[in-house]
Coordinates of N, CA and C in Angstrom, one line a residue:
X11 N -41.1 1.8 48.9 CA -40.7 3.1 49.4 C -41.9 3.7 50.2
X12 N -43.1 3.9 49.5 CA -44.2 4.4 50.1 C -45.3 3.4 50.1
X13 N -45.1 2.3 50.8 CA -46.1 1.3 50.9 C -47.4 1.7 51.7
X14 N -48.5 1.3 51.3 CA -49.8 1.7 51.9 C -49.9 3.2 52.0
X15 N -49.6 3.9 51.0 CA -49.8 5.4 50.9 C -50.7 5.8 49.8
X16 N -52.0 5.9 50.1 CA -52.9 6.2 49.0 C -52.7 7.5 48.3
X17 N -52.2 8.5 49.1 CA -51.9 9.8 48.5 C -50.8 9.7 47.4
X18 N -49.8 9.0 47.8 CA -48.6 8.8 46.9 C -49.1 7.9 45.6
X19 N -49.9 6.9 45.9 CA -50.4 6.1 44.8 C -51.2 6.9 43.8
X20 N -52.0 7.8 44.4 CA -52.9 8.6 43.5 C -52.1 9.6 42.7
X21 N -51.0 10.2 43.3 CA -50.2 11.1 42.6 C -49.5 10.4 41.5
X22 N -49.0 9.2 41.7 CA -48.3 8.4 40.6 C -49.3 8.1 39.5
X23 N -50.5 7.7 39.9 CA -51.5 7.4 38.9 C -51.9 8.7 38.0
X24 N -51.9 9.9 38.7 CA -52.2 11.1 38.0 C -51.0 11.7 37.2
X25 N -49.9 11.7 37.8 CA -48.7 12.4 37.2 C -47.6 11.5 36.8
X26 N -47.6 10.3 37.2 CA -46.4 9.4 36.9 C -45.5 9.4 38.1
X27 N -44.6 8.5 38.1 CA -43.6 8.3 39.2 C -42.5 9.2 39.0
X28 N -42.6 10.5 39.3 CA -41.6 11.5 39.1 C -40.3 11.2 39.8
X29 N -40.3 10.8 41.1 CA -39.0 10.5 41.7 C -38.3 9.4 41.0
X30 N -39.0 8.4 40.5 CA -38.3 7.3 39.7 C -37.7 7.9 38.4
X31 N -38.5 8.7 37.7 CA -38.0 9.3 36.5 C -36.8 10.2 36.7
X32 N -36.8 11.0 37.8 CA -35.6 11.8 38.1 C -34.4 10.9 38.5
X33 N -34.6 9.9 39.3 CA -33.5 9.0 39.6 C -32.9 8.3 38.4
X34 N -33.8 7.9 37.5 CA -33.3 7.3 36.2 C -32.5 8.3 35.4
X35 N -33.0 9.5 35.3 CA -32.3 10.5 34.5 C -31.0 10.9 35.1
X36 N -30.9 11.0 36.5 CA -29.7 11.3 37.1 C -28.7 10.2 36.9
X37 N -29.1 8.9 36.9 CA -28.2 7.8 36.7 C -27.7 7.9 35.2
X38 N -28.6 8.2 34.3 CA -28.2 8.3 32.9 C -27.1 9.4 32.7
X39 N -27.4 10.6 33.3 CA -26.4 11.7 33.2 C -25.1 11.3 33.8
X40 N -25.2 10.7 35.0 CA -23.9 10.2 35.7 C -23.1 9.3 34.8
X41 N -23.8 8.3 34.1 CA -23.0 7.4 33.2 C -22.4 8.2 32.1
X42 N -23.2 9.2 31.5 CA -22.7 9.9 30.4 C -21.5 10.8 30.8
X43 N -21.5 11.4 31.9 CA -20.4 12.2 32.4 C -19.2 11.3 32.6
X44 N -19.4 10.2 33.3 CA -18.3 9.2 33.5 C -17.7 8.8 32.2
X45 N -18.5 8.5 31.2 CA -18.0 8.1 29.9 C -17.2 9.3 29.2
X46 N -17.7 10.5 29.3 CA -17.0 11.6 28.7 C -15.7 12.0 29.4
X47 N -15.6 11.7 30.7 CA -14.5 12.0 31.5 C -13.4 11.0 31.5
X48 N -13.7 9.8 31.0 CA -12.7 8.7 31.0 C -11.4 9.1 30.3
X49 N -11.3 9.6 29.1 CA -10.0 10.0 28.5 C -9.2 10.9 29.4
X50 N -9.9 11.9 29.9 CA -9.2 12.9 30.8 C -8.6 12.2 32.0
X51 N -9.4 11.4 32.7 CA -9.0 10.7 33.9 C -7.9 9.7 33.6
X52 N -8.0 9.0 32.5 CA -6.9 8.0 32.2 C -5.6 8.7 31.8
X53 N -5.7 9.9 31.3 CA -4.4 10.6 31.0 C -3.7 11.2 32.2
X54 N -4.4 11.2 33.3 CA -3.8 11.8 34.5 C -3.9 13.3 34.6
X55 N -4.5 13.9 33.7 CA -4.6 15.4 33.7 C -5.5 15.8 34.8
X56 N -5.2 17.0 35.4 CA -6.0 17.6 36.4 C -7.3 18.1 35.8
X57 N -8.4 18.0 36.5 CA -9.7 18.5 36.1 C -9.8 20.0 36.4
X58 N -8.9 20.6 37.2 CA -9.0 22.0 37.6 C -7.7 22.7 37.1
X59 N -7.9 24.0 36.8 CA -6.7 24.7 36.3 C -5.8 24.9 37.5
X60 N -4.5 25.2 37.3 CA -3.5 25.4 38.4 C -4.1 26.5 39.3
X61 N -4.0 26.3 40.6 CA -4.5 27.3 41.6 C -5.9 27.1 41.9
X62 N -6.6 26.1 41.3 CA -8.0 25.9 41.6 C -8.9 26.5 40.6
X63 N -10.2 26.4 40.9 CA -11.2 26.9 39.9 C -11.2 28.5 40.0
X64 N -11.6 29.1 38.9 CA -11.7 30.6 39.0 C -12.9 31.0 39.8
X65 N -12.8 32.2 40.4 CA -13.9 32.6 41.2 C -15.2 32.8 40.4
X66 N -16.3 32.7 41.1 CA -17.6 32.9 40.4 C -17.7 34.3 39.9
X67 N -18.3 34.6 38.8 CA -18.4 36.0 38.3 C -19.2 36.8 39.3
X68 N -18.7 38.0 39.6 CA -19.4 38.9 40.4 C -19.2 38.7 41.9
X69 N -18.3 37.7 42.3 CA -18.0 37.5 43.7 C -16.5 37.9 43.9
X70 N -16.3 38.6 45.0 CA -14.9 39.0 45.3 C -14.1 37.8 45.7
X71 N -12.9 37.7 45.4 CA -12.0 36.6 45.8 C -11.6 36.8 47.3
X72 N -11.6 35.8 48.1 CA -11.2 35.9 49.5 C -9.9 35.2 49.7
X73 N -9.0 35.7 50.6 CA -7.8 35.0 50.8 C -8.0 33.6 51.4
X74 N -7.1 32.7 51.2 CA -7.2 31.4 51.7 C -7.0 31.4 53.2
X75 N -7.8 30.6 54.0 CA -7.6 30.6 55.4 C -6.3 30.1 55.8
X76 N -5.7 30.7 56.9 CA -4.4 30.3 57.4 C -4.5 29.1 58.3
X77 N -5.6 28.9 58.9 CA -5.8 27.7 59.8 C -7.2 27.3 59.8
X78 N -7.5 26.1 60.2 CA -8.8 25.5 60.3 C -9.0 24.9 61.6
X79 N -10.1 25.2 62.3 CA -10.4 24.6 63.6 C -10.8 23.1 63.3
X80 N -10.2 22.2 64.1 CA -10.7 20.8 63.9 C -11.8 20.5 64.9
X81 N -12.5 19.5 64.5 CA -13.6 19.0 65.4 C -13.1 18.4 66.6
X82 N -13.8 18.6 67.7 CA -13.4 18.0 69.0 C -14.1 16.6 69.1
X83 N -13.3 15.7 69.7 CA -14.0 14.4 70.0 C -15.1 14.5 71.0
X84 N -16.1 13.6 70.9 CA -17.2 13.7 71.9 C -16.8 13.8 73.3
X85 N -17.4 14.6 74.1 CA -17.1 14.7 75.5 C -16.1 15.8 75.8
X86 N -15.4 16.3 74.9 CA -14.4 17.4 75.2 C -15.1 18.8 74.9
X87 N -14.8 19.7 75.8 CA -15.3 21.0 75.7 C -14.3 22.0 75.2
X88 N -14.7 22.9 74.4 CA -13.7 23.9 73.9 C -13.7 25.1 74.9
X89 N -12.5 25.6 75.2 CA -12.4 26.7 76.1 C -12.5 28.0 75.4

């Protein structure tokens, strides 16, 4: 990843390979979540309550958009 990078090599020597540790921890947590979710996913139950997730505390709810602008293919101009 950082070949011939003395600064990175020095940081690893002083502090350890933090990006590697974070990556391993993220993979471990991902496996743990996948294992914990298996029964729910196999039963076919929805992960969200009917109507979607509840709004975040302290945030006003907004009405659902009635339309969404689609992306234009390359080369076309919007008027």
